[in-house]
Short mmCIF file of C-alpha atoms and ligand atoms in Angstrom, two decimals:
data_model
loop_
_atom_site.label_atom_id
_atom_site.label_comp_id
_atom_site.label_asym_id
_atom_site.label_seq_id
_atom_site.Cartn_x
_atom_site.Cartn_y
_atom_site.Cartn_z
CA MET K 1 49.90 22.21 -28.14
CA ALA K 2 47.92 22.32 -31.35
CA ASP K 3 45.33 25.09 -31.56
CA ALA K 4 42.58 24.28 -34.02
CA ALA K 5 39.74 26.82 -34.08
CA VAL K 6 36.42 25.13 -34.81
CA ASP K 7 33.55 27.42 -35.79
CA LYS K 8 30.13 25.91 -36.29
CA GLY K 9 28.49 29.31 -35.66
CA SER K 10 26.56 30.41 -32.64
CA ASN K 11 23.69 27.99 -33.21
CA ALA K 12 26.02 25.39 -31.71
CA ILE K 13 25.48 24.19 -28.14
CA LEU K 14 28.13 22.82 -25.79
CA ILE K 15 26.97 20.14 -23.34
CA VAL K 16 29.38 19.30 -20.53
CA GLY K 17 28.61 15.84 -19.17
CA ALA K 18 27.45 13.03 -21.43
CA GLY K 19 25.34 10.96 -19.06
CA LEU K 20 21.60 10.51 -19.38
CA SER K 21 20.69 14.21 -19.13
CA GLY K 22 23.48 15.34 -21.44
CA MET K 23 22.58 12.74 -24.07
CA GLN K 24 18.88 13.59 -23.83
CA SER K 25 19.50 17.33 -24.30
CA ALA K 26 21.91 16.57 -27.15
CA LEU K 27 19.44 14.42 -29.06
CA LEU K 28 16.62 16.97 -28.71
CA LEU K 29 18.83 19.84 -29.86
CA ALA K 30 20.35 17.85 -32.71
CA GLN K 31 16.89 16.94 -33.98
CA ARG K 32 16.07 20.64 -34.01
CA GLY K 33 19.06 21.23 -36.26
CA HIS K 34 21.59 22.58 -33.75
CA ALA K 35 25.21 21.53 -33.88
CA VAL K 36 25.96 19.91 -30.51
CA TYR K 37 29.31 19.29 -28.85
CA LEU K 38 28.83 16.53 -26.28
CA LEU K 39 31.83 16.64 -23.96
CA ASP K 40 32.78 14.31 -21.12
CA GLU K 41 35.93 13.69 -19.12
CA ALA K 42 35.36 9.90 -19.39
CA PRO K 43 36.72 7.85 -22.33
CA GLY K 44 33.18 7.32 -23.64
CA ILE K 45 29.77 8.95 -23.56
CA GLY K 46 27.03 7.30 -21.50
CA GLY K 47 27.88 8.27 -17.91
CA SER K 48 26.43 6.39 -14.94
CA LEU K 49 23.68 4.87 -17.08
CA HIS K 50 26.15 2.20 -18.18
CA LEU K 51 26.45 1.00 -14.59
CA LEU K 52 22.81 -0.01 -14.42
CA ASP K 53 21.68 -3.55 -15.06
CA ARG K 54 18.04 -2.41 -15.23
CA THR K 55 15.94 0.56 -14.13
CA PHE K 56 12.88 0.93 -11.91
CA PRO K 57 9.88 0.75 -12.03
CA THR K 58 9.81 -1.14 -15.33
CA ASP K 59 12.82 -3.44 -14.80
CA SER K 60 13.91 -2.61 -18.34
CA CYS K 61 17.55 -1.90 -19.13
CA GLY K 62 16.73 1.78 -19.43
CA LEU K 63 19.07 2.65 -22.23
CA CYS K 64 16.37 2.49 -24.88
CA ILE K 65 13.38 4.04 -23.12
CA SER K 66 15.15 7.32 -22.46
CA SER K 67 15.48 8.03 -26.17
CA PRO K 68 13.10 10.67 -27.58
CA THR K 69 12.84 8.82 -30.90
CA ASN K 70 13.05 5.21 -31.92
CA ALA K 71 12.86 3.19 -28.70
CA THR K 72 14.93 0.42 -30.22
CA TYR K 73 18.17 2.31 -29.91
CA CYS K 74 20.44 3.17 -27.06
CA PRO K 75 20.93 6.95 -26.54
CA SER K 76 24.73 6.54 -26.49
CA ILE K 77 24.62 4.95 -29.91
CA GLU K 78 22.07 7.45 -31.21
CA CYS K 79 24.30 10.31 -30.07
CA SER K 80 27.29 8.77 -31.80
CA LEU K 81 25.33 8.28 -35.04
CA HIS K 82 23.58 11.66 -35.22
CA PRO K 83 25.31 13.89 -37.80
CA ASN K 84 24.70 17.04 -35.70
CA ILE K 85 26.36 15.66 -32.54
CA THR K 86 30.12 15.71 -32.07
CA PRO K 87 31.08 13.51 -29.10
CA LEU K 88 34.16 14.82 -27.28
CA PRO K 89 35.28 12.10 -24.83
CA LEU K 90 38.31 12.57 -22.54
CA SER K 91 37.73 16.34 -22.65
CA GLU K 92 37.43 19.22 -20.19
CA LEU K 93 36.01 22.72 -20.36
CA LEU K 94 38.85 25.05 -19.32
CA HIS K 95 37.37 28.55 -19.76
CA LEU K 96 34.19 30.13 -20.98
CA ASP K 97 34.35 33.66 -22.39
CA GLY K 98 31.77 35.74 -24.20
CA ALA K 99 28.04 36.15 -23.72
CA PRO K 100 24.79 34.34 -24.56
CA GLY K 101 24.65 33.61 -28.28
CA ARG K 102 28.42 34.22 -28.62
CA PHE K 103 30.44 32.13 -26.17
CA GLN K 104 34.00 30.99 -26.74
CA ALA K 105 34.62 27.72 -24.91
CA ARG K 106 38.23 26.69 -24.48
CA ILE K 107 38.50 22.91 -24.13
CA ARG K 108 41.29 20.42 -23.58
CA ARG K 109 41.17 17.02 -25.27
CA ASN K 110 43.19 14.51 -23.28
CA PRO K 111 45.02 11.69 -25.06
CA ARG K 112 43.47 8.23 -25.46
CA TYR K 113 46.77 6.74 -26.69
CA VAL K 114 44.72 4.45 -28.98
CA ASN K 115 43.52 5.45 -32.44
CA VAL K 116 39.75 4.94 -32.43
CA GLU K 117 39.55 4.24 -36.17
CA ARG K 118 42.30 1.63 -36.08
CA CYS K 119 41.30 -0.23 -32.90
CA ASN K 120 39.41 -3.44 -33.77
CA LEU K 121 38.80 -4.46 -30.12
CA CYS K 122 40.88 -7.64 -30.52
CA GLY K 123 42.20 -7.32 -26.94
CA ASP K 124 45.76 -8.44 -27.82
CA CYS K 125 47.12 -5.36 -26.03
CA ALA K 126 45.38 -6.10 -22.72
CA ALA K 127 46.48 -9.75 -22.92
CA VAL K 128 50.16 -8.74 -22.78
CA CYS K 129 49.84 -5.72 -20.46
CA PRO K 130 51.66 -6.54 -17.18
CA VAL K 131 49.72 -3.99 -15.08
CA THR K 132 46.61 -5.26 -13.33
CA ARG K 133 44.63 -3.03 -10.97
CA PRO K 134 41.09 -3.00 -9.53
CA HIS K 135 38.39 -2.32 -12.12
CA ALA K 136 36.76 0.95 -11.02
CA HIS K 137 33.65 0.51 -13.21
CA GLU K 138 33.05 -2.88 -11.55
CA GLY K 139 33.33 -1.40 -8.06
CA ASN K 140 36.88 -2.74 -7.74
CA LEU K 141 35.55 -6.34 -7.59
CA ALA K 142 37.20 -7.38 -10.86
CA PRO K 143 40.69 -6.85 -12.30
CA GLN K 144 41.47 -4.45 -15.13
CA LYS K 145 44.62 -3.86 -17.19
CA ALA K 146 46.19 -0.43 -17.72
CA ILE K 147 44.94 -0.65 -21.33
CA TYR K 148 41.27 -1.54 -21.34
CA ALA K 149 37.96 -1.41 -23.19
CA PRO K 150 35.31 1.05 -21.93
CA PRO K 151 32.00 -0.39 -20.64
CA PRO K 152 29.73 -2.09 -23.19
CA ARG K 153 27.66 0.51 -25.12
CA ALA K 154 30.06 3.36 -24.27
CA VAL K 155 30.94 5.36 -27.37
CA PRO K 156 33.50 5.36 -28.95
CA ASN K 157 34.01 1.66 -28.54
CA ALA K 158 37.79 1.48 -28.59
CA TYR K 159 40.52 0.67 -26.08
CA VAL K 160 42.09 3.39 -23.92
CA ILE K 161 45.17 3.60 -21.70
CA ASP K 162 45.07 4.86 -18.12
CA MET K 163 48.43 6.64 -17.96
CA THR K 164 48.24 6.88 -14.16
CA ALA K 165 48.67 3.08 -14.10
CA CYS K 166 50.75 2.47 -17.26
CA ILE K 167 54.47 1.76 -16.78
CA ARG K 168 55.25 2.49 -20.47
CA CYS K 169 56.73 -0.96 -21.05
CA GLY K 170 55.64 -0.85 -24.71
CA LYS K 171 54.35 -4.46 -24.80
CA CYS K 172 50.92 -3.36 -26.02
CA VAL K 173 52.48 -1.36 -28.86
CA ALA K 174 54.36 -4.43 -30.06
CA ALA K 175 51.29 -6.67 -29.77
CA CYS K 176 48.80 -4.42 -31.55
CA PRO K 177 48.11 -5.79 -35.07
CA THR K 178 46.83 -2.45 -36.41
CA GLN K 179 49.48 -0.07 -34.99
CA ALA K 180 46.70 1.75 -33.14
CA ILE K 181 48.69 2.63 -30.01
CA ASN K 182 50.79 5.77 -29.56
CA LEU K 183 52.20 6.16 -26.04
CA ASP K 184 53.46 9.67 -26.92
CA GLU K 185 50.10 11.14 -27.88
CA GLN K 186 49.67 14.63 -26.37
CA ALA K 187 46.69 16.62 -25.12
CA THR K 188 45.38 19.30 -27.48
CA GLU K 189 43.35 22.44 -26.89
CA GLN K 190 40.77 24.13 -29.08
CA THR K 191 38.20 26.91 -28.91
CA LEU K 192 34.57 26.24 -29.74
CA ASP K 193 32.17 29.06 -30.69
CA VAL K 194 28.82 28.19 -29.13
CA GLY K 195 25.57 30.01 -28.49
CA ALA K 196 24.69 28.33 -25.18
CA VAL K 197 26.11 25.86 -22.67
CA ILE K 198 24.43 23.08 -20.69
CA LEU K 199 26.20 21.68 -17.62
CA SER K 200 25.22 18.10 -16.76
CA PRO K 201 28.32 16.58 -15.16
CA GLY K 202 26.36 14.19 -12.92
CA PHE K 203 27.12 12.91 -9.43
CA SER K 204 29.40 10.75 -7.36
CA PRO K 205 28.25 7.84 -5.19
CA PHE K 206 28.77 8.42 -1.45
CA ASP K 207 32.07 7.01 -0.22
CA ALA K 208 30.84 4.30 2.18
CA ARG K 209 34.18 4.21 4.01
CA ARG K 210 33.05 7.40 5.74
CA LYS K 211 30.46 5.34 7.65
CA GLY K 212 33.02 3.30 9.56
CA GLU K 213 30.41 1.41 11.63
CA PHE K 214 29.40 -0.61 8.54
CA GLY K 215 32.96 -1.71 7.86
CA PHE K 216 33.05 -1.06 4.12
CA GLY K 217 36.60 -1.43 2.82
CA VAL K 218 37.54 -3.53 5.89
CA LEU K 219 34.88 -6.28 6.00
CA SER K 220 35.02 -8.15 2.69
CA ASN K 221 31.37 -9.21 2.72
CA VAL K 222 30.07 -5.66 2.99
CA VAL K 223 29.57 -4.21 -0.51
CA THR K 224 27.97 -1.07 -1.89
CA SER K 225 24.87 -0.97 -4.05
CA ILE K 226 27.07 -0.02 -7.03
CA GLN K 227 29.16 -3.16 -6.54
CA PHE K 228 25.98 -5.22 -6.15
CA GLU K 229 24.50 -3.71 -9.34
CA ARG K 230 27.59 -4.78 -11.28
CA MET K 231 27.46 -8.27 -9.72
CA VAL K 232 23.91 -8.94 -10.92
CA SER K 233 24.60 -7.44 -14.35
CA PRO K 234 25.36 -10.18 -16.94
CA PRO K 235 28.50 -8.41 -18.29
CA GLY K 236 29.49 -7.32 -14.75
CA SER K 237 32.14 -8.37 -12.23
CA THR K 238 30.70 -11.85 -11.54
CA LYS K 239 28.83 -12.21 -14.85
CA GLY K 240 25.44 -11.96 -13.16
CA LYS K 241 26.16 -14.45 -10.35
CA LEU K 242 25.64 -13.51 -6.71
CA VAL K 243 28.79 -14.37 -4.77
CA ARG K 244 30.36 -13.43 -1.46
CA PRO K 245 33.62 -11.58 -2.08
CA SER K 246 35.37 -13.37 0.83
CA ASP K 247 35.02 -16.94 -0.46
CA GLY K 248 33.03 -16.93 -3.71
CA LYS K 249 30.15 -18.82 -2.04
CA THR K 250 26.54 -18.03 -2.94
CA PRO K 251 25.05 -15.83 -0.19
CA LYS K 252 21.67 -16.94 1.14
CA ARG K 253 20.93 -14.33 3.83
CA ILE K 254 21.32 -10.89 2.27
CA ALA K 255 20.73 -7.59 4.09
CA PHE K 256 20.36 -4.17 2.47
CA ILE K 257 20.98 -1.09 4.63
CA GLN K 258 19.33 2.08 3.33
CA CYS K 259 20.21 5.78 3.69
CA VAL K 260 23.99 5.20 3.80
CA GLY K 261 25.41 8.70 3.36
CA SER K 262 21.96 10.33 3.18
CA ARG K 263 19.73 11.89 5.85
CA ASP K 264 22.81 11.82 8.04
CA GLN K 265 24.21 14.85 9.86
CA THR K 266 27.33 12.95 10.94
CA VAL K 267 28.64 13.01 7.36
CA GLY K 268 27.17 16.40 6.38
CA ARG K 269 24.56 14.80 4.11
CA GLU K 270 21.19 15.74 5.63
CA TYR K 271 19.31 15.37 2.34
CA CYS K 272 17.44 12.33 1.03
CA SER K 273 19.09 10.91 -2.10
CA SER K 274 15.63 10.17 -3.53
CA ILE K 275 16.48 7.08 -5.60
CA CYS K 276 17.90 4.53 -3.15
CA CYS K 277 14.61 3.21 -1.72
CA MET K 278 13.58 2.29 -5.24
CA TYR K 279 16.91 0.91 -6.41
CA THR K 280 17.06 -1.21 -3.24
CA ALA K 281 13.66 -2.69 -4.12
CA LYS K 282 14.93 -3.34 -7.65
CA GLN K 283 18.14 -4.96 -6.40
CA ALA K 284 16.28 -7.06 -3.82
CA ARG K 285 14.13 -8.41 -6.64
CA ALA K 286 17.22 -9.04 -8.78
CA ALA K 287 18.76 -11.00 -5.89
CA LEU K 288 15.65 -13.17 -5.62
CA GLU K 289 15.63 -13.78 -9.37
CA SER K 290 19.26 -14.82 -9.26
CA GLN K 291 18.72 -17.01 -6.22
CA PRO K 292 15.07 -17.83 -5.48
CA ASP K 293 15.75 -19.31 -2.01
CA ALA K 294 17.58 -16.19 -0.79
CA GLU K 295 16.30 -14.54 2.40
CA ILE K 296 16.31 -10.79 1.84
CA THR K 297 16.04 -8.22 4.65
CA VAL K 298 15.96 -4.45 4.06
CA PHE K 299 16.85 -2.18 7.00
CA THR K 300 15.08 1.12 6.49
CA MET K 301 14.07 4.27 8.39
CA ASP K 302 11.06 4.66 6.10
CA ILE K 303 10.29 4.02 2.45
CA ARG K 304 10.09 6.94 0.02
CA THR K 305 8.38 5.91 -3.21
CA PHE K 306 7.17 9.18 -4.70
CA GLY K 307 7.26 8.67 -8.49
CA LYS K 308 4.70 7.32 -10.90
CA GLY K 309 4.25 3.58 -10.38
CA TYR K 310 6.86 3.50 -7.60
CA GLU K 311 4.53 2.54 -4.72
CA ARG K 312 3.04 -0.29 -6.78
CA TYR K 313 6.53 -1.53 -7.65
CA TRP K 314 7.66 -1.47 -4.02
CA GLU K 315 4.50 -3.26 -2.88
CA SER K 316 4.97 -5.99 -5.50
CA VAL K 317 8.56 -6.51 -4.31
CA ARG K 318 7.40 -6.70 -0.69
CA GLN K 319 4.89 -9.38 -1.65
CA GLU K 320 7.68 -11.50 -3.10
CA GLY K 321 8.71 -12.21 0.48
CA ILE K 322 11.28 -9.50 1.11
CA ARG K 323 11.40 -8.52 4.78
CA PHE K 324 11.49 -4.80 5.58
CA ARG K 325 12.81 -3.96 9.08
CA ARG K 326 12.27 -0.43 10.36
CA ALA K 327 15.52 0.02 12.23
CA MET K 328 18.84 1.86 12.09
CA VAL K 329 21.84 -0.46 12.04
CA SER K 330 24.54 0.68 14.45
CA LYS K 331 27.35 -1.78 13.77
CA ALA K 332 28.57 -4.57 11.46
CA LYS K 333 31.20 -7.16 12.35
CA GLN K 334 32.45 -10.07 10.24
CA HIS K 335 33.31 -13.48 11.68
CA PRO K 336 36.91 -14.25 10.63
CA LYS K 337 36.23 -17.96 9.95
CA THR K 338 32.69 -18.14 8.59
CA GLY K 339 32.68 -14.74 6.83
CA HIS K 340 29.17 -14.12 8.18
CA VAL K 341 28.41 -10.51 9.11
CA ALA K 342 26.48 -9.74 12.31
CA LEU K 343 24.43 -6.53 12.35
CA ASN K 344 23.46 -4.76 15.56
CA TYR K 345 20.31 -2.67 15.60
CA VAL K 346 17.46 -1.57 17.84
CA SER K 347 14.09 -3.04 16.89
CA GLU K 348 10.92 -0.98 16.44
CA GLY K 349 9.95 -2.15 19.93
CA GLY K 350 13.16 -0.65 21.37
CA GLU K 351 15.01 -3.94 21.95
CA PRO K 352 18.70 -4.29 21.04
CA LYS K 353 19.12 -7.06 18.46
CA GLU K 354 21.90 -8.86 16.63
CA GLU K 355 21.28 -10.76 13.40
CA GLU K 356 23.67 -12.60 11.10
CA PHE K 357 23.85 -12.41 7.29
CA ASP K 358 26.03 -13.76 4.49
CA LEU K 359 26.25 -10.51 2.52
CA ILE K 360 25.52 -6.86 3.36
CA VAL K 361 24.65 -4.29 0.67
CA LEU K 362 24.95 -0.58 1.54
CA ALA K 363 22.45 1.60 -0.36
CA VAL K 364 24.77 4.56 -0.85
CA GLY K 365 23.40 8.02 -1.59
CA LEU K 366 24.50 10.53 -4.20
CA GLU K 367 26.85 13.43 -3.64
CA PRO K 368 28.41 16.13 -5.80
CA LEU K 369 31.40 15.42 -8.01
CA GLU K 370 34.56 17.24 -6.95
CA SER K 371 35.43 17.81 -10.63
CA ALA K 372 32.01 19.47 -11.14
CA ARG K 373 32.68 21.87 -8.27
CA LYS K 374 35.99 22.84 -9.89
CA LEU K 375 34.26 23.24 -13.26
CA ALA K 376 31.68 25.59 -11.71
CA GLU K 377 34.48 27.64 -10.17
CA ARG K 378 36.34 27.88 -13.51
CA ILE K 379 33.34 29.36 -15.29
CA GLY K 380 32.20 31.66 -12.50
CA LEU K 381 29.37 29.68 -10.91
CA GLY K 382 28.76 28.93 -7.24
CA VAL K 383 27.68 25.72 -5.53
CA ASN K 384 25.30 25.19 -2.61
CA ALA K 385 26.18 24.17 0.95
CA TYR K 386 26.53 20.50 -0.07
CA GLY K 387 28.56 21.26 -3.20
CA PHE K 388 25.76 20.70 -5.74
CA GLY K 389 25.26 23.21 -8.57
CA GLU K 390 22.80 26.07 -8.13
CA ALA K 391 19.81 27.08 -10.25
CA GLY K 392 17.26 29.89 -9.99
CA GLU K 393 14.35 29.40 -7.59
CA PHE K 394 11.77 30.11 -10.30
CA ALA K 395 13.98 29.11 -13.24
CA PRO K 396 15.01 25.55 -12.32
CA VAL K 397 17.57 25.02 -15.10
CA ALA K 398 19.01 28.58 -15.26
CA SER K 399 22.40 29.16 -13.64
CA ALA K 400 23.60 32.52 -12.32
CA ARG K 401 25.41 33.06 -15.65
CA PRO K 402 23.07 33.95 -18.53
CA GLY K 403 23.25 31.43 -21.37
CA VAL K 404 24.55 28.62 -19.12
CA PHE K 405 21.95 26.04 -18.10
CA VAL K 406 22.28 23.40 -15.39
CA VAL K 407 20.57 20.05 -15.20
CA GLY K 408 20.34 16.57 -13.68
CA CYS K 409 22.06 15.19 -10.59
CA TYR K 410 24.57 18.03 -10.85
CA LEU K 411 21.86 20.06 -9.04
CA GLU K 412 20.58 17.42 -6.59
CA PRO K 413 19.87 13.68 -6.54
CA LYS K 414 17.00 12.75 -8.85
CA ASP K 415 15.56 9.79 -10.72
CA ILE K 416 15.58 9.09 -14.46
CA PRO K 417 12.12 10.54 -15.31
CA ASP K 418 12.92 13.86 -13.56
CA THR K 419 16.34 13.94 -15.20
CA VAL K 420 14.86 13.41 -18.66
CA ALA K 421 12.23 16.14 -18.10
CA GLU K 422 14.86 18.58 -16.87
CA ALA K 423 17.13 17.78 -19.81
CA ALA K 424 14.31 18.72 -22.17
CA ALA K 425 13.81 22.03 -20.32
CA ALA K 426 17.53 22.83 -20.57
CA ALA K 427 17.51 21.95 -24.28
CA ALA K 428 14.55 24.30 -24.88
CA HIS K 429 16.28 27.19 -23.07
CA ALA K 430 19.56 26.56 -24.86
CA ALA K 431 17.77 26.51 -28.23
CA GLN K 432 16.15 29.88 -27.43
CA THR K 433 19.49 31.39 -26.39
CA ALA K 434 21.58 30.22 -29.34
CA SER K 435 20.93 31.52 -32.82
CA GLN K 436 18.51 29.46 -34.87
CA PRO K 437 19.87 26.75 -37.15
S1 SF4 I 1 45.64 -4.61 -29.79
FE1 SF4 I 1 45.29 -2.73 -30.94
S2 SF4 I 1 43.50 -3.16 -32.21
FE2 SF4 I 1 43.56 -4.74 -30.61
S3 SF4 I 1 42.27 -3.90 -28.94
FE3 SF4 I 1 44.37 -3.26 -28.50
S4 SF4 I 1 44.55 -1.23 -29.42
FE4 SF4 I 1 42.75 -2.19 -30.31
S1 SF4 I 2 52.74 0.35 -22.16
FE1 SF4 I 2 51.28 0.58 -20.48
S2 SF4 I 2 49.33 -0.09 -21.29
FE2 SF4 I 2 50.92 -0.84 -22.69
S3 SF4 I 2 51.38 -2.92 -21.96
FE3 SF4 I 2 52.83 -1.55 -20.94
S4 SF4 I 2 51.83 -1.00 -19.00
FE4 SF4 I 2 50.26 -1.88 -20.31
S1 SF4 I 3 15.57 7.46 -1.11
FE1 SF4 I 3 15.16 6.09 0.63
S2 SF4 I 3 17.16 5.11 1.03
FE2 SF4 I 3 17.57 6.90 -0.22
S3 SF4 I 3 18.06 8.52 1.25
FE3 SF4 I 3 15.86 8.69 0.77
S4 SF4 I 3 14.83 7.49 2.35
FE4 SF4 I 3 17.00 6.90 2.38
#
């Protein structure tokens, strides 16, 4: 493997995880003159933000308002354009040696198999690729080839090959008009000298299959909130149209079930995921906009709207005619002919009820990423009982290792405003720890 030492001096900062918090810290540090390495294991920077059609409580797309400077731009694009930020997609932090102000970070850069400068996004490669598999970014509700384009606004905007799916037939190589594809590209390693490190690897959505009573993965008309978000997104799996996966019909009676994989001892997730009440309200409104005669019911234990403007947002959604039922759903079953899904629950008055819907949306909670737990282990950090990263009680972005700061949903579920505030705190600490530019 090639070993290229890169030395930008110890004013450089390494950020591991290029989602919202990582991008926010990167932009603040870059504006202060620090060299920033923005690393992510994904093919592009942007993280989970690229899944979102819009954000609450403003119903804006959210990519522009999180920027600390010109609100016109998307933070992914700003990060890619800033001369002080070096995006490192498809990369992993292997080891971290040294001390605050003088760390040596050993990283691996995994192959993309497509030359970013040469790729013109023509799509000829994907057109001839014989491998089709479920599109993970679209919640597996759309097909994707083994060679594919990252989500819109991800940076760099160039095709990439998933070698776990590729059969190395070579058809894409022959079809590419710019000779951009190299199936033999190898991983490389390099050492970065950095003054401080910020960990912001993000979260994973709860795997709804673990709540077998709702039938996710078995009943076709039970989808997760991530799948629903991509459905109502114009570039998403159904190009913004609401459809039932079983037959492509437009669903009229839609039920949302909250707290799936949160506040639930049976799956070891006793905590509240803090964002799903609000994103359910947002998605319920999106469903009504897409289909004004839809009948929307939200099954909830209680509503937690704690942020600025959240209660007003929820109340305005409620007044649009969305029905909130305070009940815990115990079972879902799908009729084999009609595709309708019957939900069993106990009403607030204690009566057992059964009600039928066309589509069920599970508001899944957030849980720690397995890859983030392994990363913490590799660099000598612990995780809490749930597997989230740990920070000091009175130093909320300081890890147990001096000079390494932790931020965002890596620590616990949180919304965008809290994430942005925390990212700024981590950037300030990292700037103090590294030498001055
Ligand atoms: S055919 Fe080549 S240039 Fe066109 S999208 Fe594929 S890799 Fe890029
Ligand atoms: S080599 Fe891989 S990515 Fe290229 S066309 Fe064949 S299967 Fe698809
Ligand atoms: S935010 Fe709402 S839906 Fe999510 S876990 Fe908390 S109470 Fe349940």
